[in-house]
Coordinates of C-alpha atoms in Angstrom, one line a residue:
Chain A
X548 CA -23.8 -29.8 -16.8
X549 CA -20.2 -29.1 -18.2
X550 CA -21.7 -28.5 -21.7
X551 CA -24.0 -26.0 -20.5
X552 CA -20.8 -24.1 -18.7
X553 CA -18.6 -23.7 -21.8
X554 CA -19.3 -19.9 -21.5
X555 CA -17.9 -20.0 -18.0
X556 CA -14.5 -21.6 -19.1
X557 CA -14.3 -19.2 -21.9
X558 CA -14.8 -16.3 -19.5
X559 CA -12.3 -17.9 -17.1
X560 CA -9.5 -18.0 -19.9
X561 CA -8.2 -14.4 -19.8
X562 CA -7.7 -14.5 -16.0
X563 CA -6.2 -17.9 -16.1
X564 CA -3.9 -17.0 -18.7
X565 CA -3.0 -13.9 -16.9
X566 CA -2.0 -15.8 -13.7
X567 CA -0.2 -18.5 -15.6
X568 CA 1.9 -15.8 -17.6
X569 CA 2.5 -13.1 -15.3
X570 CA 2.6 -15.1 -11.9
X571 CA 3.7 -18.5 -12.9
X572 CA 6.3 -18.0 -15.5
X573 CA 8.1 -15.6 -13.2
X574 CA 8.0 -18.3 -10.7
X575 CA 9.7 -20.8 -13.3
X576 CA 12.1 -17.7 -14.0
X577 CA 13.7 -18.1 -10.4
X578 CA 15.7 -20.9 -12.1
X579 CA 17.8 -18.0 -13.5
X580 CA 19.6 -18.0 -9.7
X581 CA 21.0 -21.4 -10.9
X582 CA 22.3 -20.0 -14.1
X583 CA 24.5 -17.3 -15.6
X584 CA 22.2 -15.2 -17.5
X585 CA 23.4 -13.8 -20.6
X586 CA 21.0 -11.6 -22.5
X587 CA 22.0 -12.8 -25.9
X588 CA 21.5 -16.5 -25.1
X589 CA 18.4 -15.8 -23.1
X590 CA 16.9 -17.9 -20.5
X591 CA 17.3 -21.4 -22.1
X592 CA 20.6 -20.7 -23.7
X593 CA 22.3 -19.4 -20.5
X594 CA 24.8 -22.0 -18.7
X595 CA 23.7 -23.7 -15.5
X596 CA 26.1 -22.9 -12.7
X597 CA 24.4 -24.6 -9.7
X598 CA 24.7 -22.8 -6.3
X599 CA 27.6 -20.3 -7.5
X600 CA 25.5 -17.2 -6.8
X601 CA 24.1 -18.3 -3.5
X602 CA 27.6 -19.3 -2.2
X603 CA 28.6 -15.8 -3.4
X604 CA 25.6 -14.2 -1.5
X605 CA 26.0 -16.0 1.7
X606 CA 29.7 -15.3 2.1
X607 CA 29.4 -11.8 1.0
X608 CA 29.4 -9.5 4.0
X609 CA 26.7 -7.3 2.8
X610 CA 24.4 -10.4 3.2
X611 CA 24.6 -10.1 7.0
X612 CA 24.0 -6.3 6.7
X613 CA 20.9 -6.6 4.5
X614 CA 19.7 -9.3 6.7
X615 CA 20.2 -7.3 9.9
X616 CA 18.6 -4.3 8.4
X617 CA 15.6 -6.1 7.1
X618 CA 15.1 -8.0 10.2
X619 CA 15.5 -5.0 12.4
X620 CA 13.2 -2.6 10.5
X621 CA 10.4 -5.5 10.3
X622 CA 11.1 -6.0 14.1
X623 CA 10.4 -2.3 14.7
X624 CA 7.4 -2.5 12.5
X625 CA 6.1 -5.4 14.5
X626 CA 6.7 -4.1 18.0
X627 CA 5.9 -0.3 17.4
X628 CA 3.4 -0.3 14.5
X629 CA 1.5 -3.5 14.8
X630 CA -0.3 -2.8 18.4
X631 CA -1.2 0.7 17.5
X632 CA -4.2 0.3 15.2
X633 CA -5.6 -2.0 17.8
X634 CA -5.2 0.6 20.4
X635 CA -6.7 3.5 18.4
X636 CA -9.7 1.3 17.4
X637 CA -10.3 0.4 21.1
X638 CA -10.3 4.2 21.9
X639 CA -12.4 5.1 18.9
X640 CA -14.9 2.5 20.2
X641 CA -15.2 4.4 23.5
X642 CA -16.0 7.5 21.9
X643 CA -19.9 8.1 21.9
X644 CA -19.9 11.7 20.2
X645 CA -20.4 10.6 16.6
X646 CA -19.4 13.9 15.0
X647 CA -16.2 13.8 16.9
X648 CA -15.6 10.2 16.1
X649 CA -16.3 10.7 12.2
X650 CA -14.1 13.8 12.1
X651 CA -11.2 12.0 13.9
X652 CA -11.8 9.0 11.4
X653 CA -11.9 11.1 8.5
X654 CA -8.3 12.8 9.4
X655 CA -6.5 9.4 10.2
X656 CA -7.7 7.7 7.3
X657 CA -6.1 10.2 4.8
X658 CA -2.5 9.4 4.6
X659 CA -3.3 5.9 3.5
X660 CA -4.5 7.1 0.2
X661 CA -1.3 8.9 -0.6
X662 CA 1.7 7.4 -2.3
X663 CA 5.0 6.7 -0.7
X664 CA 6.3 9.4 -3.0
X665 CA 4.1 11.9 -1.4
X666 CA 4.6 10.6 2.1
X667 CA 8.5 10.8 1.6
X668 CA 8.0 14.1 0.0
X669 CA 6.4 15.4 2.9
X670 CA 8.9 13.9 5.1
X671 CA 11.9 15.7 3.3
X672 CA 10.0 19.0 3.3
X673 CA 9.4 18.8 7.1
X674 CA 12.8 17.4 8.0
X675 CA 15.4 19.2 5.6
X676 CA 17.9 21.4 7.3
X677 CA 17.0 24.1 4.7
X678 CA 13.9 25.7 6.0
X679 CA 12.3 22.3 7.2
X680 CA 9.8 23.2 10.1
X681 CA 11.0 20.5 12.2
X682 CA 14.5 22.1 12.2
X683 CA 13.0 25.4 12.6
X684 CA 11.3 24.5 15.6
X685 CA 14.3 22.9 17.2
X686 CA 16.3 26.0 16.4
X687 CA 13.3 28.3 18.0
X688 CA 13.7 26.4 21.2
X689 CA 17.5 26.9 21.0
X690 CA 18.5 23.4 19.9
X691 CA 21.0 22.4 17.2
X692 CA 19.6 21.5 13.7
X693 CA 19.6 17.9 13.2
X694 CA 20.3 16.2 9.7
X695 CA 17.4 13.7 10.0
X696 CA 17.7 12.7 6.4
X697 CA 21.4 11.9 6.1
X698 CA 21.6 10.4 9.4
X699 CA 22.1 6.6 10.2
X700 CA 20.8 7.3 13.6
X701 CA 17.4 8.6 12.7
X702 CA 16.8 6.3 9.6
X703 CA 14.7 3.5 11.5
X704 CA 12.9 5.9 13.4
X705 CA 11.8 7.7 10.5
X706 CA 10.8 4.7 8.7
X707 CA 8.7 3.3 11.4
X708 CA 7.1 6.6 12.1
X709 CA 6.1 6.8 8.5
X710 CA 4.4 3.4 8.5
X711 CA 2.8 4.4 11.7
X712 CA 1.4 7.8 10.3
X713 CA 0.4 6.3 7.0
X714 CA -1.4 3.0 7.9
X715 CA -2.5 3.4 11.6
X716 CA -5.9 4.7 10.7
X717 CA -6.4 2.4 8.0
X718 CA -5.7 -0.4 10.3
X719 CA -8.2 0.4 12.6
X720 CA -11.0 -0.5 10.2
X721 CA -10.9 -4.0 10.5
X722 CA -10.7 -4.0 14.5
X723 CA -13.6 -1.5 14.7
X724 CA -15.7 -3.9 12.5
X725 CA -14.8 -6.9 15.0
X726 CA -15.7 -4.5 17.8
X727 CA -19.2 -3.5 16.3
X728 CA -19.9 -7.0 16.2
X729 CA -19.8 -7.4 20.0
X730 CA -23.2 -7.9 21.7
X731 CA -23.9 -4.9 23.9
X732 CA -25.9 -6.9 26.4
X733 CA -22.6 -8.6 27.4
X734 CA -21.3 -5.2 28.6
X735 CA -24.5 -4.6 30.5
X736 CA -24.3 -8.1 32.2
X737 CA -20.6 -7.4 33.1
X738 CA -21.7 -4.0 34.6
X739 CA -24.4 -5.8 36.6
X740 CA -21.8 -8.0 38.0
X741 CA -19.7 -4.9 39.0
X742 CA -17.2 -5.0 36.4
X743 CA -15.5 -1.5 35.7
X744 CA -14.3 -0.4 32.5
X745 CA -10.9 -2.0 32.6
X746 CA -12.3 -5.3 33.5
X747 CA -15.0 -5.2 30.6
X748 CA -12.0 -4.3 28.3
X749 CA -10.2 -7.4 29.6
X750 CA -13.0 -9.9 29.8
X751 CA -15.3 -8.9 26.8
X752 CA -13.6 -6.5 24.4
X753 CA -10.2 -8.0 24.1
X754 CA -11.5 -11.7 23.9
X755 CA -13.9 -10.4 21.0
X756 CA -11.2 -9.1 18.8
X757 CA -8.8 -12.0 19.7
X758 CA -9.1 -13.9 16.5
X759 CA -8.9 -10.7 14.3
X760 CA -5.7 -9.9 16.0
X761 CA -4.2 -13.5 15.7
X762 CA -5.1 -13.5 11.9
X763 CA -3.4 -10.1 11.3
X764 CA -0.5 -11.1 13.4
X765 CA 0.0 -14.3 11.1
X766 CA -0.4 -12.2 7.9
X767 CA 2.2 -9.6 9.4
X768 CA 4.7 -12.5 10.3
X769 CA 4.2 -14.2 7.0
X770 CA 5.1 -11.0 5.3
X771 CA 7.7 -10.0 7.9
X772 CA 10.3 -9.5 5.1
X773 CA 8.3 -7.7 2.8
X774 CA 9.0 -4.2 4.0
X775 CA 7.7 -2.6 0.8
X776 CA 10.1 -1.6 -1.6
X777 CA 9.1 1.9 -2.5
X778 CA 9.1 3.4 1.3
X779 CA 12.7 2.4 1.8
X780 CA 14.0 3.1 -1.6
X781 CA 12.6 6.7 -1.4
X782 CA 14.3 7.3 2.0
X783 CA 17.6 5.6 1.1
X784 CA 20.7 7.9 0.1
X785 CA 24.5 7.5 0.3
X786 CA 24.6 8.5 3.8
X787 CA 22.1 6.1 5.4
X788 CA 22.5 3.0 3.0
X789 CA 24.4 0.9 5.8
X790 CA 21.5 0.7 8.1
X791 CA 18.8 1.1 5.3
X792 CA 19.5 -1.1 2.5
X793 CA 16.9 -4.2 2.6
X794 CA 16.8 -7.1 0.1
X795 CA 14.3 -5.5 -2.2
X796 CA 16.2 -2.2 -2.6
X797 CA 19.5 -4.4 -3.1
X798 CA 17.7 -6.4 -5.7
X799 CA 16.5 -3.5 -7.4
X800 CA 19.9 -1.5 -7.5
X801 CA 22.0 -4.5 -8.3
X802 CA 19.6 -6.3 -10.5
X803 CA 18.0 -3.8 -12.7
X804 CA 20.4 -0.9 -12.4
X805 CA 23.8 -2.8 -12.6
X806 CA 22.4 -5.8 -14.5
X807 CA 23.3 -8.5 -12.1
X808 CA 20.3 -10.6 -13.1
X809 CA 21.3 -14.1 -11.9
X810 CA 22.7 -13.0 -8.7
X811 CA 19.8 -10.8 -7.7
X812 CA 17.4 -13.5 -8.7
X813 CA 19.4 -15.6 -6.3
X814 CA 18.9 -12.9 -3.5
X815 CA 15.1 -12.7 -4.3
X816 CA 14.5 -16.5 -4.4
X817 CA 16.2 -16.4 -0.9
X818 CA 13.7 -13.7 0.3
X819 CA 10.8 -15.4 -1.2
X820 CA 11.6 -18.7 0.4
X821 CA 12.2 -17.2 3.8
X822 CA 8.8 -15.4 3.6
X823 CA 7.1 -18.7 2.6
X824 CA 8.5 -20.4 5.5
X825 CA 7.6 -17.8 7.6
X826 CA 3.8 -17.9 6.5
X827 CA 3.5 -21.6 6.9
X828 CA 5.2 -21.6 10.4
X829 CA 3.0 -18.8 11.5
X830 CA -0.2 -20.5 10.2
X831 CA 0.6 -23.7 11.9
X832 CA 1.3 -21.6 15.2
X833 CA -2.2 -20.1 14.9
X834 CA -3.8 -23.4 14.4
X835 CA -2.1 -24.5 17.6
X836 CA -3.5 -21.6 19.4
X837 CA -7.0 -22.9 18.2
X838 CA -7.4 -20.3 15.8
X839 CA -8.6 -20.9 12.2
X840 CA -5.4 -19.6 10.4
X841 CA -5.5 -17.9 7.2
X842 CA -5.4 -21.0 4.8
Chain B
X1169 CA -27.9 1.7 29.0
X1170 CA -26.7 2.4 32.5
X1171 CA -24.6 5.5 32.6
X1172 CA -21.5 5.6 34.5
X1173 CA -20.7 8.8 36.3
X1174 CA -17.9 7.7 38.5
X1175 CA -14.8 10.2 38.6
X1176 CA -12.2 7.7 37.3
X1177 CA -14.5 6.8 34.4
X1178 CA -15.0 10.3 33.5
X1179 CA -11.3 11.0 33.6
X1180 CA -10.8 7.9 31.3
X1181 CA -13.3 9.3 28.9
X1182 CA -11.5 12.6 28.9
X1183 CA -8.3 10.9 28.3
X1184 CA -9.6 9.1 25.2
X1185 CA -11.0 12.1 23.6
X1186 CA -7.6 14.0 24.0
X1187 CA -5.5 11.2 22.8
X1188 CA -7.7 10.5 19.8
X1189 CA -7.9 14.1 19.0
X1190 CA -4.3 14.5 19.3
X1191 CA -3.6 11.6 17.1
X1192 CA -6.0 12.9 14.5
X1193 CA -4.3 16.3 14.5
X1194 CA -0.6 15.0 14.3
X1195 CA -1.8 13.0 11.3
X1196 CA -3.6 15.9 9.4
X1197 CA -1.3 18.6 10.2
X1198 CA 1.7 17.6 7.8
X1199 CA -0.9 18.0 5.0
X1200 CA -2.2 21.4 6.3
X1201 CA 1.2 22.6 6.5
X1202 CA 1.9 21.3 2.8
X1203 CA -1.0 23.1 1.4
X1204 CA -0.3 26.2 3.6
X1205 CA 3.4 26.2 2.5
X1206 CA 2.3 25.8 -1.3
X1207 CA 0.2 29.1 -1.0
X1208 CA 2.7 31.1 1.1
X1209 CA 4.9 33.9 -0.2
X1210 CA 8.8 34.2 0.1
X1211 CA 8.6 36.8 2.9
X1212 CA 6.4 34.9 5.1
X1213 CA 8.3 31.7 4.7
X1214 CA 11.5 33.7 5.7
X1215 CA 9.7 35.1 8.9
X1216 CA 7.7 32.4 10.3
X1217 CA 9.1 28.9 11.3
X1218 CA 5.5 27.3 11.3
X1219 CA 3.1 27.9 8.7
X1220 CA -0.5 26.4 9.1
X1221 CA -2.5 29.5 7.6
X1222 CA -0.7 31.8 5.4
X1223 CA -1.7 35.4 6.1
X1224 CA -1.2 36.5 2.4
X1225 CA -2.3 33.9 -0.2
X1226 CA -0.1 33.7 -3.3
X1227 CA -1.0 31.5 -6.3
X1228 CA 2.5 32.1 -7.9
X1229 CA 3.9 28.6 -7.6
X1230 CA 0.7 27.1 -9.1
X1231 CA 0.7 29.7 -11.7
X1232 CA 4.4 28.6 -12.5
X1233 CA 3.7 24.9 -12.4
X1234 CA 0.7 25.4 -14.9
X1235 CA 2.9 27.3 -17.2
X1236 CA 5.3 24.5 -17.7
X1237 CA 4.7 21.4 -19.7
X1238 CA 6.6 18.9 -17.3
X1239 CA 4.0 18.6 -14.7
X1240 CA 1.0 18.8 -17.0
X1241 CA 2.4 16.1 -19.2
X1242 CA 3.1 13.7 -16.5
X1243 CA -0.2 14.3 -15.0
X1244 CA -1.7 13.5 -18.4
X1245 CA 0.2 10.1 -18.4
X1246 CA -1.0 9.3 -15.1
X1247 CA -4.6 10.0 -16.0
X1248 CA -4.2 7.8 -19.3
X1249 CA -2.8 4.8 -17.1
X1250 CA -5.3 5.3 -14.5
X1251 CA -8.4 5.2 -16.7
X1252 CA -7.2 2.4 -19.1
X1253 CA -5.7 0.6 -16.0
X1254 CA -8.7 0.6 -14.0
X1255 CA -10.9 -0.5 -16.9
X1256 CA -8.6 -3.4 -17.6
X1257 CA -8.5 -4.3 -14.0
X1258 CA -12.3 -4.4 -13.4
X1259 CA -12.9 -6.1 -16.6
X1260 CA -10.3 -8.9 -16.0
X1261 CA -11.3 -9.2 -12.5
X1262 CA -15.1 -9.5 -12.8
X1263 CA -14.7 -11.8 -15.9
X1264 CA -12.7 -14.4 -13.6
X1265 CA -14.6 -13.8 -10.5
X1266 CA -17.9 -14.9 -12.1
X1267 CA -17.2 -18.3 -13.1
X1268 CA -15.3 -18.9 -9.9
X1269 CA -18.3 -17.8 -8.2
X1270 CA -20.1 -20.9 -9.3
X1271 CA -19.6 -24.0 -6.9
X1272 CA -20.4 -26.5 -9.6
X1273 CA -17.6 -25.6 -11.9
X1274 CA -15.3 -28.3 -12.5
X1275 CA -11.7 -27.7 -11.4
X1276 CA -12.8 -24.3 -9.3
X1277 CA -10.9 -25.6 -6.1
X1278 CA -7.6 -26.2 -8.0
X1279 CA -7.9 -22.7 -9.8
X1280 CA -8.4 -21.2 -6.4
X1281 CA -5.4 -22.8 -5.1
X1282 CA -3.4 -21.7 -8.1
X1283 CA -4.6 -18.0 -7.3
X1284 CA -4.1 -18.2 -3.5
X1285 CA -0.5 -19.5 -3.9
X1286 CA 0.5 -16.3 -5.9
X1287 CA -0.2 -14.6 -2.6
X1288 CA 2.3 -16.3 -0.8
X1289 CA 5.0 -16.9 -3.3
X1290 CA 6.4 -15.0 -6.3
X1291 CA 9.1 -15.0 -8.7
X1292 CA 10.3 -11.7 -7.6
X1293 CA 11.4 -8.4 -9.2
X1294 CA 14.1 -9.8 -11.7
X1295 CA 12.2 -12.7 -13.5
X1296 CA 9.2 -10.4 -13.9
X1297 CA 11.3 -7.7 -15.3
X1298 CA 12.9 -10.3 -17.6
X1299 CA 9.5 -11.4 -18.7
X1300 CA 8.1 -8.1 -19.5
X1301 CA 11.2 -7.2 -21.4
X1302 CA 11.0 -10.4 -23.5
X1303 CA 7.3 -9.7 -24.4
X1304 CA 8.5 -6.5 -25.7
X1305 CA 6.5 -4.3 -23.2
X1306 CA 9.4 -2.4 -21.8
X1307 CA 8.9 1.3 -22.2
X1308 CA 5.2 1.0 -23.3
X1309 CA 2.3 1.9 -21.1
X1310 CA 1.1 -1.7 -21.3
X1311 CA 4.0 -2.6 -19.0
X1312 CA 2.6 -0.7 -16.0
X1313 CA -1.0 -2.0 -16.6
X1314 CA -1.1 -5.6 -17.7
X1315 CA 1.4 -7.4 -15.3
X1316 CA -0.9 -6.0 -12.6
X1317 CA -4.2 -6.8 -14.3
X1318 CA -5.7 -8.8 -11.5
X1319 CA -5.1 -8.4 -7.9
X1320 CA -5.6 -11.9 -6.3
X1321 CA -7.1 -10.5 -3.1
X1322 CA -9.7 -8.2 -4.9
X1323 CA -10.4 -11.2 -7.1
X1324 CA -11.3 -13.4 -4.0
X1325 CA -13.4 -10.6 -2.3
X1326 CA -15.4 -9.8 -5.7
X1327 CA -15.9 -13.7 -6.1
X1328 CA -17.2 -14.0 -2.6
X1329 CA -19.6 -10.9 -3.3
X1330 CA -20.9 -12.7 -6.4
X1331 CA -21.6 -15.8 -4.4
X1332 CA -23.8 -14.0 -2.1
X1333 CA -26.3 -13.0 -4.7
X1334 CA -29.2 -15.3 -4.5
X1335 CA -28.9 -18.5 -6.9
X1336 CA -32.6 -17.9 -8.0
X1337 CA -31.6 -14.9 -10.1
X1338 CA -29.4 -16.8 -12.2
X1339 CA -31.6 -19.9 -12.5
X1340 CA -34.6 -17.7 -13.5
X1341 CA -32.8 -15.7 -16.1
X1342 CA -31.4 -19.1 -17.6
X1343 CA -35.0 -20.3 -17.9
X1344 CA -35.4 -17.3 -20.0
X1345 CA -32.8 -18.4 -22.2
X1346 CA -30.1 -15.9 -20.9
X1347 CA -26.5 -16.7 -21.5
X1348 CA -23.7 -16.4 -18.9
X1349 CA -22.4 -13.2 -20.5
X1350 CA -25.7 -11.9 -20.5
X1351 CA -26.3 -12.7 -16.9
X1352 CA -23.0 -11.1 -15.9
X1353 CA -23.4 -7.9 -17.8
X1354 CA -27.2 -7.3 -17.1
X1355 CA -27.8 -8.9 -13.7
X1356 CA -24.8 -9.6 -11.7
X1357 CA -22.8 -6.2 -12.4
X1358 CA -25.5 -4.0 -11.8
X1359 CA -26.4 -5.9 -8.6
X1360 CA -22.8 -5.4 -7.7
X1361 CA -22.3 -1.7 -8.5
X1362 CA -21.4 -0.6 -4.9
X1363 CA -18.6 -3.2 -4.7
X1364 CA -17.5 -2.7 -8.2
X1365 CA -17.5 1.2 -7.6
X1366 CA -15.3 0.5 -4.4
X1367 CA -12.6 -1.8 -6.2
X1368 CA -12.6 0.6 -9.2
X1369 CA -11.4 3.1 -6.7
X1370 CA -8.9 0.9 -5.2
X1371 CA -7.5 0.1 -8.3
X1372 CA -7.5 3.7 -9.7
X1373 CA -5.9 5.0 -6.4
X1374 CA -3.1 2.1 -7.0
X1375 CA -2.5 3.2 -10.5
X1376 CA -2.3 6.9 -9.6
X1377 CA 0.2 6.2 -6.7
X1378 CA 2.2 3.5 -8.7
X1379 CA 5.9 4.1 -8.4
X1380 CA 7.7 0.8 -8.6
X1381 CA 6.2 -0.4 -11.8
X1382 CA 7.0 2.8 -13.7
X1383 CA 10.6 3.0 -12.4
X1384 CA 11.1 -0.5 -13.5
X1385 CA 9.5 -0.4 -16.9
X1386 CA 9.4 3.1 -18.1
X1387 CA 12.8 4.9 -18.8
X1388 CA 11.8 7.5 -21.2
X1389 CA 11.3 10.8 -19.3
X1390 CA 8.5 11.7 -21.5
X1391 CA 6.6 8.7 -20.3
X1392 CA 7.0 9.2 -16.6
X1393 CA 3.8 9.3 -14.6
X1394 CA 3.6 11.9 -12.0
X1395 CA 4.8 10.0 -9.0
X1396 CA 8.1 9.5 -10.7
X1397 CA 8.5 13.2 -11.8
X1398 CA 7.5 14.1 -8.1
X1399 CA 10.4 12.0 -6.8
X1400 CA 12.8 14.1 -9.1
X1401 CA 11.5 17.4 -8.0
X1402 CA 10.7 16.9 -4.5
X1403 CA 13.1 14.3 -3.1
X1404 CA 16.1 14.5 -5.6
X1405 CA 15.8 18.1 -6.2
X1406 CA 16.7 17.3 -9.7
X1407 CA 15.1 17.9 -13.2
X1408 CA 13.2 20.8 -11.5
X1409 CA 9.7 21.8 -12.6
X1410 CA 11.3 23.4 -15.6
X1411 CA 10.5 25.0 -18.9
X1412 CA 8.2 27.7 -18.0
X1413 CA 6.9 29.1 -21.2
X1414 CA 4.6 32.0 -20.4
X1415 CA 5.6 33.8 -17.3
X1416 CA 6.2 37.5 -17.5
X1417 CA 9.6 39.0 -17.4
X1418 CA 9.1 40.4 -13.9
X1419 CA 8.4 36.8 -12.6
X1420 CA 10.5 35.7 -9.7
X1421 CA 10.7 32.1 -9.1
X1422 CA 8.8 30.9 -5.9
X1423 CA 11.0 29.6 -2.9
X1424 CA 12.0 25.9 -3.5
X1425 CA 10.1 24.6 -0.5
X1426 CA 7.0 26.3 -1.8
X1427 CA 7.4 25.1 -5.3
X1428 CA 7.9 21.5 -4.1
X1429 CA 4.7 21.7 -1.8
X1430 CA 2.5 22.9 -4.6
X1431 CA 3.9 20.1 -6.9
X1432 CA 2.4 17.4 -4.2
X1433 CA -0.7 19.2 -3.5
X1434 CA -1.3 19.8 -7.4
X1435 CA -0.2 16.2 -8.4
X1436 CA -2.7 14.8 -5.7
X1437 CA -5.8 17.0 -6.4
X1438 CA -7.7 14.1 -7.7
X1439 CA -7.2 11.9 -4.8
X1440 CA -8.4 14.8 -2.4
X1441 CA -11.2 15.4 -4.7
X1442 CA -12.4 11.6 -4.7
X1443 CA -11.7 11.2 -0.8
X1444 CA -14.9 12.0 0.4
X1445 CA -16.5 9.5 -2.1
X1446 CA -13.8 7.0 -1.1
X1447 CA -14.4 7.4 2.5
X1448 CA -18.0 6.6 2.1
X1449 CA -17.5 3.4 0.5
X1450 CA -14.1 1.8 1.6
X1451 CA -15.0 0.6 5.1
X1452 CA -17.8 -1.4 3.5
X1453 CA -15.3 -2.6 0.5
X1454 CA -12.7 -3.7 2.8
X1455 CA -15.2 -5.9 4.8
X1456 CA -17.2 -7.1 2.0
X1457 CA -15.7 -10.6 2.1
X1458 CA -12.8 -12.2 3.9
X1459 CA -10.0 -14.0 2.3
X1460 CA -11.7 -17.4 3.0
X1461 CA -14.6 -18.9 1.1

């Protein structure tokens, strides 16, 4: 029936072309990491230099700072942010008052739809030492003003809190869907057997959303190093760069702004490869634990 | 249902209501504060530390923003990018999803693999930038629209949605001599309107909120969408709202905090306005299909 399907291939063409040009050509473009890119000679004319940029990167002290910062912020996200949507979804699931539930959900979903510029903007307006409400409240209670925005000590806390504030509500959706699929008769049977609410949670609710949790955990582990350029970039400044600079922001400032194309392509390739390895490993792990995995 | 009345259980319920209520309040209060701060007067800002409901409402900062060209122009740019961008997104995504929804399509598995691989590996920022530059798209609006034309995840979800439609529809249309473009335009898309509306909104919110692509590809300040301008005004306190053209001589510039808040609220009015509509659809949209299939 291939003859009948020529329309299908014709319709497929723009999309296929899109993926080849805008996704696969840049993948080919990572070869720049092994060249010295010169704008006038272009991609093909620039000379090959082997692993020069990688050697430079791995021996540069900033490599370890970037690695540490990326790793710590990712770890904070995993430990403090990841469990919250599950907890909030479990609590929402226990709420029987529909009006209250819907109102709470309407509120907690809101920040997801705003950009990181808005979220950072609100953070700046609230935390500034010049009339920000948080510092005014601290002063009202007799405390000293804290310069949150220029502080190295507060940077990671602020980043993680922002992520929690913006995405916790949104993250509950998938767990609520999984919870809605639980057969209510299971709870009834458990109650007949004398299970209290904690035991019901442990033996019915949690097993029911186990595979959702595992899949999302894999996805998160796979994207461990992808912290999102926008959030970090918008919160970075001269005072917190030592704790806040991550691979993505480093690539932007040194590649786009300073024109070190080949060197930052090498940094980006390293970042992407580590990400790929993490996805493959976590998927294998999931399969070992008897889950289906992502692919 | 058997109802439980034990004291421990009731205490547990109370705890949950309070915890969820508090979480919801903590989430929403910064936004209420933002709106209140944008409407407050200079005196009130000096007096009170924590404003949720201003006593006297002042529209001065909004009047000021509307009297300048900067914010309105960048809003115009954002509207242009959002409308054209979303149209390109939906056209490209549905056009590709439709053939892929046919299980008999030769090479389908390979194409799906090609798409899936882009979700776990990418060339990164610099090779993409060089590509856009060499295509001559730098500093044109196409640079913030075309390179993101199809979102792989959305494509897969829409493809799965198309697959769920009964096969008989297409077969009977074919019997009547309908071609694939006709089937897509007249049968599949009308039947998938809720899904397509949901993804249009997702794509549109994405364009409205885009920050990285514009700072990468648009250097001309006249072409800045509102997110980039907002960063200049609110975070960097640079550039300012600027160039007020028709405010009276006795006009006093509203306080900086008030002005910044007003810029954020104003620039996001469209999102606030579509939010109720969004909310109705997104939960369904997210769960339309999983990554698999």
